[in-house]
Short mmCIF file of C-alpha atoms in Angstrom, two decimals:
data_model
loop_
_atom_site.label_atom_id
_atom_site.label_comp_id
_atom_site.label_asym_id
_atom_site.label_seq_id
_atom_site.Cartn_x
_atom_site.Cartn_y
_atom_site.Cartn_z
CA UNK E 1 125.84 112.75 98.65
CA UNK E 2 124.06 111.02 95.78
CA UNK E 3 124.42 107.35 95.11
CA UNK E 4 126.45 106.57 92.02
CA UNK E 5 125.09 105.68 88.60
CA UNK E 6 124.39 102.04 89.18
CA UNK E 7 123.71 98.69 87.68
CA UNK E 8 120.68 97.01 86.30
CA UNK E 9 117.77 97.16 83.98
CA UNK E 10 115.43 98.94 86.32
CA UNK E 11 115.09 101.31 89.26
CA UNK E 12 118.27 103.15 90.15
CA UNK E 13 117.94 105.55 93.07
CA UNK E 14 120.00 108.62 93.84
CA UNK E 15 119.27 110.19 97.21
CA UNK E 16 118.95 113.68 95.77
CA UNK E 17 117.41 112.68 92.45
CA UNK E 18 114.41 110.44 93.00
CA UNK E 19 114.31 107.32 90.84
CA UNK E 20 115.70 106.72 87.36
CA UNK E 21 116.11 103.74 85.08
CA UNK E 22 119.10 102.21 83.32
CA UNK E 23 118.29 100.46 80.06
CA UNK E 24 121.63 99.48 78.61
CA UNK E 25 124.47 99.64 81.08
CA UNK E 26 125.59 99.03 84.59
CA UNK E 27 126.85 101.28 87.36
CA UNK E 28 129.52 103.74 86.38
CA UNK E 29 132.23 101.14 86.63
CA UNK E 30 130.40 97.96 85.64
CA UNK E 31 129.11 98.17 82.06
CA UNK E 32 126.18 96.27 80.66
CA UNK E 33 124.48 96.13 77.28
CA UNK E 34 121.03 95.17 76.16
CA UNK E 35 122.08 94.04 72.68
CA UNK E 36 121.53 90.44 71.66
CA UNK E 37 124.57 89.76 69.47
CA UNK E 38 126.55 86.59 70.06
CA UNK E 39 129.45 86.78 72.52
CA UNK E 40 133.02 87.08 71.34
CA UNK E 41 134.02 83.52 72.19
CA UNK E 42 132.68 80.18 73.32
CA UNK E 43 134.19 80.88 76.74
CA UNK E 44 132.21 84.13 77.02
CA UNK E 45 129.06 82.36 75.82
CA UNK E 46 129.54 79.70 78.48
CA UNK E 47 129.99 82.35 81.17
CA UNK E 48 126.84 84.11 80.04
CA UNK E 49 124.73 80.92 80.03
CA UNK E 50 126.15 79.83 83.37
CA UNK E 51 125.36 83.23 84.93
CA UNK E 52 121.81 83.14 83.54
CA UNK E 53 121.20 79.64 84.94
CA UNK E 54 122.70 80.56 88.28
CA UNK E 55 120.62 83.74 88.43
CA UNK E 56 117.42 81.85 87.82
CA UNK E 57 118.32 79.13 90.29
CA UNK E 58 119.56 81.29 93.15
CA UNK E 59 117.13 84.20 93.03
CA UNK E 60 114.55 84.42 95.78
CA UNK E 61 112.03 81.59 96.00
CA UNK E 62 108.42 82.01 97.03
CA UNK E 63 106.84 79.04 98.78
CA UNK E 64 103.11 78.64 98.25
CA UNK E 65 101.95 75.70 100.33
CA UNK E 66 103.81 72.67 99.00
CA UNK E 67 104.76 74.25 95.67
CA UNK E 68 108.06 76.04 95.20
CA UNK E 69 108.69 78.09 92.06
CA UNK E 70 111.66 80.29 91.06
CA UNK E 71 110.86 83.84 90.09
CA UNK E 72 111.29 84.91 86.48
CA UNK E 73 114.35 87.19 86.47
CA UNK E 74 114.82 89.37 83.38
CA UNK E 75 118.43 88.79 82.24
CA UNK E 76 120.86 91.61 81.55
CA UNK E 77 123.92 91.13 79.36
CA UNK E 78 127.31 92.01 80.83
CA UNK E 79 130.42 93.39 79.18
CA UNK E 80 132.29 90.19 79.97
CA UNK E 81 130.06 88.47 77.40
CA UNK E 82 132.14 90.00 74.63
CA UNK E 83 135.23 91.54 76.23
CA UNK E 84 138.09 89.61 77.76
CA UNK E 85 141.45 90.40 79.29
CA UNK E 86 143.76 91.80 76.63
CA UNK E 87 146.75 89.92 78.00
CA UNK E 88 145.12 86.51 78.25
CA UNK E 89 142.36 85.76 75.78
CA UNK E 90 140.59 83.16 77.93
CA UNK E 91 140.83 85.13 81.17
CA UNK E 92 137.95 87.13 82.55
CA UNK E 93 138.15 90.90 82.77
CA UNK E 94 139.88 92.10 85.94
CA UNK E 95 137.81 93.69 88.68
CA UNK E 96 138.69 96.50 91.07
CA UNK E 97 137.53 97.46 94.52
CA UNK E 98 134.84 100.14 94.42
CA UNK E 99 136.37 103.49 95.56
CA UNK E 100 133.37 103.92 97.86
CA UNK E 101 134.41 100.92 99.95
CA UNK E 102 135.72 102.07 103.31
CA UNK E 103 134.13 105.51 103.10
CA UNK E 104 131.77 106.85 105.75
CA UNK E 105 128.66 106.13 103.69
CA UNK E 106 129.54 102.45 103.34
CA UNK E 107 130.83 102.01 106.86
CA UNK E 108 127.63 103.26 108.51
CA UNK E 109 125.42 101.28 106.13
CA UNK E 110 126.41 97.65 105.74
CA UNK E 111 123.74 97.24 103.03
CA UNK E 112 125.12 100.02 100.83
CA UNK E 113 126.49 97.66 98.20
CA UNK E 114 123.98 95.54 96.32
CA UNK E 115 124.40 91.77 96.35
CA UNK E 116 124.28 89.92 93.03
CA UNK E 117 121.13 87.95 93.88
CA UNK E 118 118.96 90.92 94.89
CA UNK E 119 115.93 91.56 92.68
CA UNK E 120 113.03 94.00 92.33
CA UNK E 121 109.58 92.45 91.80
CA UNK E 122 107.62 93.94 88.92
CA UNK E 123 104.37 93.74 90.86
CA UNK E 124 104.33 94.28 94.62
CA UNK E 125 101.19 92.16 94.97
CA UNK E 126 101.54 88.52 93.90
CA UNK E 127 99.29 85.48 94.20
CA UNK E 128 100.80 82.88 96.53
CA UNK E 129 98.83 80.15 94.71
CA UNK E 130 99.88 81.28 91.26
CA UNK E 131 100.47 78.86 88.39
CA UNK E 132 104.06 77.62 88.25
CA UNK E 133 104.09 78.38 84.53
CA UNK E 134 103.69 82.09 85.25
CA UNK E 135 106.03 83.06 88.12
CA UNK E 136 106.36 86.75 89.07
CA UNK E 137 108.67 88.82 86.89
CA UNK E 138 111.71 90.34 88.62
CA UNK E 139 114.48 92.70 87.62
CA UNK E 140 118.05 92.94 88.84
CA UNK E 141 118.29 95.28 91.82
CA UNK E 142 120.21 98.35 90.75
CA UNK E 143 122.88 99.72 93.00
CA UNK E 144 126.64 100.04 93.47
CA UNK E 145 128.61 96.79 93.52
CA UNK E 146 131.66 96.22 95.66
CA UNK E 147 133.67 94.97 92.68
CA UNK E 148 133.77 97.11 89.53
CA UNK E 149 135.04 96.56 85.98
CA UNK E 150 136.82 99.83 85.26
CA UNK E 151 139.91 101.27 86.85
CA UNK E 152 138.69 104.79 87.83
CA UNK E 153 141.76 106.49 86.38
CA UNK E 154 140.86 105.03 82.96
CA UNK E 155 137.26 106.24 82.88
CA UNK E 156 136.40 108.76 80.15
CA UNK E 157 132.68 109.48 80.28
CA UNK E 158 130.38 111.46 77.98
CA UNK E 159 126.94 112.88 78.86
CA UNK E 160 124.35 113.91 76.26
CA UNK E 161 120.79 115.29 76.51
CA UNK E 162 118.37 114.63 73.64
CA UNK E 163 114.79 115.45 72.68
CA UNK E 164 112.50 117.90 74.44
CA UNK E 165 113.42 119.65 77.66
CA UNK E 166 111.83 118.95 81.02
CA UNK E 167 112.41 119.92 84.65
CA UNK E 168 115.41 118.29 86.27
CA UNK E 169 117.70 117.62 83.29
CA UNK E 170 120.44 119.88 84.61
CA UNK E 171 120.16 118.24 88.02
CA UNK E 172 120.76 114.84 86.41
CA UNK E 173 123.81 116.19 84.58
CA UNK E 174 125.09 117.74 87.80
CA UNK E 175 124.71 114.54 89.83
CA UNK E 176 126.41 112.47 87.14
CA UNK E 177 129.42 114.78 87.11
CA UNK E 178 129.67 114.95 90.91
CA UNK E 179 129.27 111.19 91.26
CA UNK E 180 131.80 110.28 88.58
CA UNK E 181 134.41 112.83 89.65
CA UNK E 182 134.06 113.02 93.42
CA UNK E 183 132.90 109.51 94.32
CA UNK E 184 134.46 107.38 91.61
CA UNK E 185 137.46 109.60 90.79
CA UNK E 186 136.82 109.27 87.05
CA UNK E 187 139.60 110.70 84.91
CA UNK E 188 137.50 112.82 82.51
CA UNK E 189 133.81 113.68 82.08
CA UNK E 190 132.58 115.44 78.94
CA UNK E 191 129.30 117.05 77.90
CA UNK E 192 128.22 116.48 74.30
CA UNK E 193 126.57 119.62 72.87
CA UNK E 194 123.30 119.59 70.94
CA UNK E 195 121.94 116.07 71.38
CA UNK E 196 122.78 113.14 69.11
CA UNK E 197 123.91 115.51 66.36
CA UNK E 198 126.66 116.79 68.61
CA UNK E 199 128.41 113.41 68.87
CA UNK E 200 129.67 113.57 65.29
CA UNK E 201 129.24 117.25 64.40
CA UNK E 202 130.85 118.95 67.40
CA UNK E 203 134.59 119.48 67.02
CA UNK E 204 135.12 119.42 70.78
CA UNK E 205 133.16 118.02 73.69
CA UNK E 206 132.81 120.17 76.79
CA UNK E 207 135.01 119.07 79.70
CA UNK E 208 132.91 119.04 82.88
CA UNK E 209 134.15 119.33 86.45
CA UNK E 210 132.12 119.73 89.66
CA UNK E 211 132.88 123.45 89.73
CA UNK E 212 131.37 123.81 86.23
CA UNK E 213 128.03 122.27 87.18
CA UNK E 214 127.67 123.18 90.86
CA UNK E 215 124.77 125.62 90.34
CA UNK E 216 123.19 124.37 87.11
CA UNK E 217 120.31 122.70 88.97
CA UNK E 218 118.92 126.21 89.42
CA UNK E 219 118.64 126.65 85.64
CA UNK E 220 115.90 125.44 83.32
CA UNK E 221 116.42 123.44 80.15
CA UNK E 222 119.80 121.80 79.61
CA UNK E 223 123.20 123.47 79.67
CA UNK E 224 124.41 120.99 77.06
CA UNK E 225 121.76 121.88 74.51
CA UNK E 226 119.52 119.37 72.77
CA UNK E 227 117.93 118.42 69.45
CA UNK E 228 115.55 115.89 67.94
CA UNK E 229 116.69 113.24 65.49
CA UNK E 230 120.15 113.45 63.98
CA UNK E 231 121.09 109.94 65.08
CA UNK E 232 123.84 108.26 63.01
CA UNK E 233 124.96 105.12 64.85
CA UNK E 234 128.18 104.50 62.93
CA UNK E 235 129.28 108.13 63.08
CA UNK E 236 128.54 108.33 66.81
CA UNK E 237 130.44 105.17 67.71
CA UNK E 238 133.32 106.19 65.40
CA UNK E 239 133.69 109.46 67.31
CA UNK E 240 133.38 107.83 70.71
CA UNK E 241 135.98 105.24 69.82
CA UNK E 242 138.34 107.87 68.43
CA UNK E 243 138.05 109.94 71.60
CA UNK E 244 138.52 106.94 73.86
CA UNK E 245 135.13 107.37 75.55
CA UNK E 246 134.22 104.22 77.49
CA UNK E 247 131.08 105.34 79.34
CA UNK E 248 128.16 107.12 77.64
CA UNK E 249 125.23 108.55 79.62
CA UNK E 250 122.25 109.30 77.38
CA UNK E 251 119.34 111.34 78.78
CA UNK E 252 116.17 111.29 76.70
CA UNK E 253 112.77 109.84 75.89
CA UNK E 254 111.49 106.92 73.81
CA UNK E 255 113.24 107.86 70.57
CA UNK E 256 116.46 108.65 72.43
CA UNK E 257 116.41 105.26 74.17
CA UNK E 258 115.98 103.51 70.83
CA UNK E 259 119.07 105.36 69.66
CA UNK E 260 120.94 104.34 72.83
CA UNK E 261 120.09 100.71 72.09
CA UNK E 262 121.60 101.02 68.61
CA UNK E 263 124.78 102.55 70.04
CA UNK E 264 125.04 99.71 72.59
CA UNK E 265 124.57 97.10 69.86
CA UNK E 266 127.23 98.68 67.65
CA UNK E 267 129.69 98.96 70.55
CA UNK E 268 129.15 95.30 71.25
CA UNK E 269 129.54 94.35 67.58
CA UNK E 270 132.92 96.11 67.60
CA UNK E 271 133.76 94.39 70.91
CA UNK E 272 134.43 97.73 72.59
CA UNK E 273 134.75 98.01 76.34
CA UNK E 274 132.06 100.66 76.51
CA UNK E 275 129.05 101.20 78.78
CA UNK E 276 125.91 102.77 77.33
CA UNK E 277 123.57 104.07 80.05
CA UNK E 278 120.03 105.16 79.25
CA UNK E 279 118.46 107.64 81.68
CA UNK E 280 114.79 108.05 80.74
CA UNK E 281 113.55 111.61 80.53
CA UNK E 282 109.80 111.39 80.95
CA UNK E 283 107.70 113.79 82.99
CA UNK E 284 104.79 111.44 82.25
CA UNK E 285 106.04 109.05 84.97
CA UNK E 286 105.17 106.19 82.62
CA UNK E 287 107.71 103.62 83.86
CA UNK E 288 105.60 101.39 86.10
CA UNK E 289 108.24 99.74 88.31
CA UNK E 290 109.98 102.88 89.61
CA UNK E 291 108.81 105.34 92.24
CA UNK E 292 108.76 108.36 89.95
CA UNK E 293 110.64 109.85 87.02
CA UNK E 294 112.43 113.18 87.34
CA UNK E 295 110.33 116.21 86.41
CA UNK E 296 107.01 114.52 87.20
CA UNK E 297 106.25 116.41 90.41
CA UNK E 298 107.08 119.75 88.78
CA UNK E 299 104.77 118.88 85.87
CA UNK E 300 101.91 118.07 88.26
CA UNK E 301 102.47 121.34 90.10
CA UNK E 302 102.34 123.31 86.84
CA UNK E 303 99.20 121.41 85.82
CA UNK E 304 97.56 122.48 89.09
CA UNK E 305 98.11 126.12 88.12
CA UNK E 306 96.38 125.55 84.77
CA UNK E 307 93.44 123.83 86.45
CA UNK E 308 93.12 126.62 89.03
CA UNK E 309 92.98 129.19 86.21
CA UNK E 310 90.20 127.22 84.53
CA UNK E 311 88.28 127.07 87.81
CA UNK E 312 88.51 130.86 88.18
CA UNK E 313 87.21 131.33 84.63
CA UNK E 314 84.24 128.99 85.04
CA UNK E 315 83.25 130.54 88.37
CA UNK E 316 83.10 133.97 86.75
CA UNK E 317 80.63 133.15 83.96
CA UNK E 318 77.24 131.45 83.83
CA UNK E 319 77.38 127.87 82.51
CA UNK E 320 81.16 128.00 82.47
CA UNK E 321 83.03 125.12 80.86
CA UNK E 322 86.75 124.74 81.47
CA UNK E 323 88.80 122.25 79.41
CA UNK E 324 92.44 121.75 80.40
CA UNK E 325 94.69 119.68 78.13
CA UNK E 326 97.80 118.26 79.82
CA UNK E 327 100.83 116.23 78.82
CA UNK E 328 100.52 112.44 78.72
CA UNK E 329 101.04 110.70 75.39
CA UNK E 330 100.52 107.12 76.51
CA UNK E 331 99.82 107.50 80.21
CA UNK E 332 97.64 109.71 82.36
CA UNK E 333 99.71 110.08 85.51
CA UNK E 334 100.05 113.87 85.26
CA UNK E 335 96.37 114.39 84.49
CA UNK E 336 95.24 111.98 87.21
CA UNK E 337 97.55 113.30 89.95
CA UNK E 338 96.69 116.91 89.10
CA UNK E 339 93.00 116.01 89.18
CA UNK E 340 93.27 114.26 92.54
CA UNK E 341 95.16 117.21 93.99
CA UNK E 342 92.70 119.77 92.65
CA UNK E 343 89.37 118.49 93.99
CA UNK E 344 87.64 120.86 91.52
CA UNK E 345 87.80 118.63 88.42
CA UNK E 346 84.58 116.90 87.35
CA UNK E 347 86.03 114.50 84.80
CA UNK E 348 89.48 113.43 83.59
CA UNK E 349 90.28 111.61 80.33
CA UNK E 350 93.43 109.47 80.24
CA UNK E 351 94.92 107.19 77.55
CA UNK E 352 94.52 104.05 79.69
CA UNK E 353 90.72 104.32 79.82
CA UNK E 354 88.53 104.28 76.72
CA UNK E 355 85.45 106.48 76.49
CA UNK E 356 82.68 107.43 74.09
CA UNK E 357 81.75 110.98 73.20
CA UNK E 358 78.05 110.70 72.48
CA UNK E 359 75.15 108.40 73.25
CA UNK E 360 73.94 107.03 76.56
CA UNK E 361 76.62 107.28 79.24
CA UNK E 362 78.83 109.20 76.81
CA UNK E 363 81.13 112.07 77.79
CA UNK E 364 78.87 114.76 76.33
CA UNK E 365 75.85 113.51 78.24
CA UNK E 366 77.84 113.51 81.48
CA UNK E 367 79.10 117.06 80.90
CA UNK E 368 75.60 118.31 80.09
CA UNK E 369 74.18 116.78 83.26
CA UNK E 370 76.99 118.24 85.34
CA UNK E 371 76.48 121.67 83.81
CA UNK E 372 72.79 121.60 84.65
CA UNK E 373 73.58 120.51 88.19
CA UNK E 374 76.42 122.93 89.06
CA UNK E 375 76.29 125.64 86.37
CA UNK E 376 79.97 124.92 85.65
CA UNK E 377 82.13 121.96 84.68
CA UNK E 378 85.89 121.32 84.61
CA UNK E 379 87.29 118.68 82.24
CA UNK E 380 90.95 117.62 82.25
CA UNK E 381 92.25 115.84 79.15
CA UNK E 382 95.59 114.01 78.78
CA UNK E 383 96.96 114.60 75.27
CA UNK E 384 96.96 110.89 74.44
CA UNK E 385 93.39 110.21 75.50
CA UNK E 386 90.74 109.19 72.96
CA UNK E 387 93.08 108.86 70.01
CA UNK E 388 90.69 106.50 68.23
CA UNK E 389 87.98 109.15 68.18
CA UNK E 390 90.57 111.76 67.21
CA UNK E 391 91.42 109.94 63.98
CA UNK E 392 94.74 108.38 65.01
CA UNK E 393 97.18 107.57 62.17
CA UNK E 394 100.08 105.23 62.90
CA UNK E 395 101.99 106.37 59.83
CA UNK E 396 102.76 109.88 61.11
CA UNK E 397 106.00 110.10 63.12
CA UNK E 398 108.17 112.92 64.44
CA UNK E 399 111.95 113.29 64.05
CA UNK E 400 112.56 111.00 67.02
CA UNK E 401 110.30 108.27 65.65
CA UNK E 402 107.41 108.92 68.05
CA UNK E 403 103.84 108.68 66.79
CA UNK E 404 102.29 112.11 66.16
CA UNK E 405 99.08 112.39 68.16
CA UNK E 406 95.88 114.02 67.00
CA UNK E 407 94.66 116.96 69.07
CA UNK E 408 92.09 115.45 71.42
CA UNK E 409 91.68 118.84 73.11
CA UNK E 410 90.43 120.42 69.89
CA UNK E 411 88.09 117.49 69.28
CA UNK E 412 86.55 117.74 72.74
CA UNK E 413 86.29 121.53 72.56
CA UNK E 414 84.56 121.63 69.17
CA UNK E 415 82.26 118.71 69.99
CA UNK E 416 81.32 119.97 73.43
#
């Protein structure tokens, strides 16, 4: 059984899903928000400051010789910063025992629930003699907590998929539904059709039960439908509030996460008891502190097929040149992993490493030498590589707000 949607800024792990990230909310029954508005009351502000001080003071300490320095823990706002008990204005929100407590999975694993002081270090390798002014950065360890902030019978959740499709989206939707319904006994789970546009434009949301999603992991794309753009913060929050939705799970990329942040900020401004959970959809695997993002392995496998086709072509003709352009806007994980797995690639261009086309030690000189040596050459290019040479223009954006890249593949092909 998968672990539930869980707390924290970084690194949530489901046993059947690989690793994901939460940007704006906690585990299914403990909401968080990344907005920076002031708390509802001085009491809430005091609680928030006290928790931040306690977190910094009690988090793990690394001793380097005689020096002792606390680690730098990235803070995460909590719903209690702006919501209080309706019956007693100065009382904290009530908590409830996690429904998973006492089940087989928690009984056989006494470390199943995450303690409040557990952290994830941004960099696995640290310098024991580091400067005290620059302690290692840590993030809250994501995972199910024993005490939760929603009564399960009151949970009304909504799931939406936005932006481009990628492998694994339906699996994420499936695991969310199964986790919320079967592990947390959530009252209602809905699917929002057609991306952000669907929040306000759809007359009805699609009620989802485990039986509805049991086999969707075998399907490509997203059963909920998707779109780019169409984000209207006020209209979205109006609809969510009217429908009584108190947990929102948003699956998407950079632009989608920016939209999720706006929804979280507006929910906080209205002092709504609402969790906004961002689940990054990036086959690029460009979130450094997690193991891998969903869809990445499938993307690398597909890239291998493209590279193998280029190898076949170049082996069939004299002086064959194969150029394979792969996904990777700002990171070259797909291109690099596909290259390492292929063993037939002569050169790979990734966004993280600058290069020159011509001149001594330039790309063209290297390709020419390789062609003379082997009578064939295979070049893999990540789409975001060499944008300076491709005539990058920061002013061009797509419907989701992402920078439109120039075609480095065309540049390399025509120049080579």
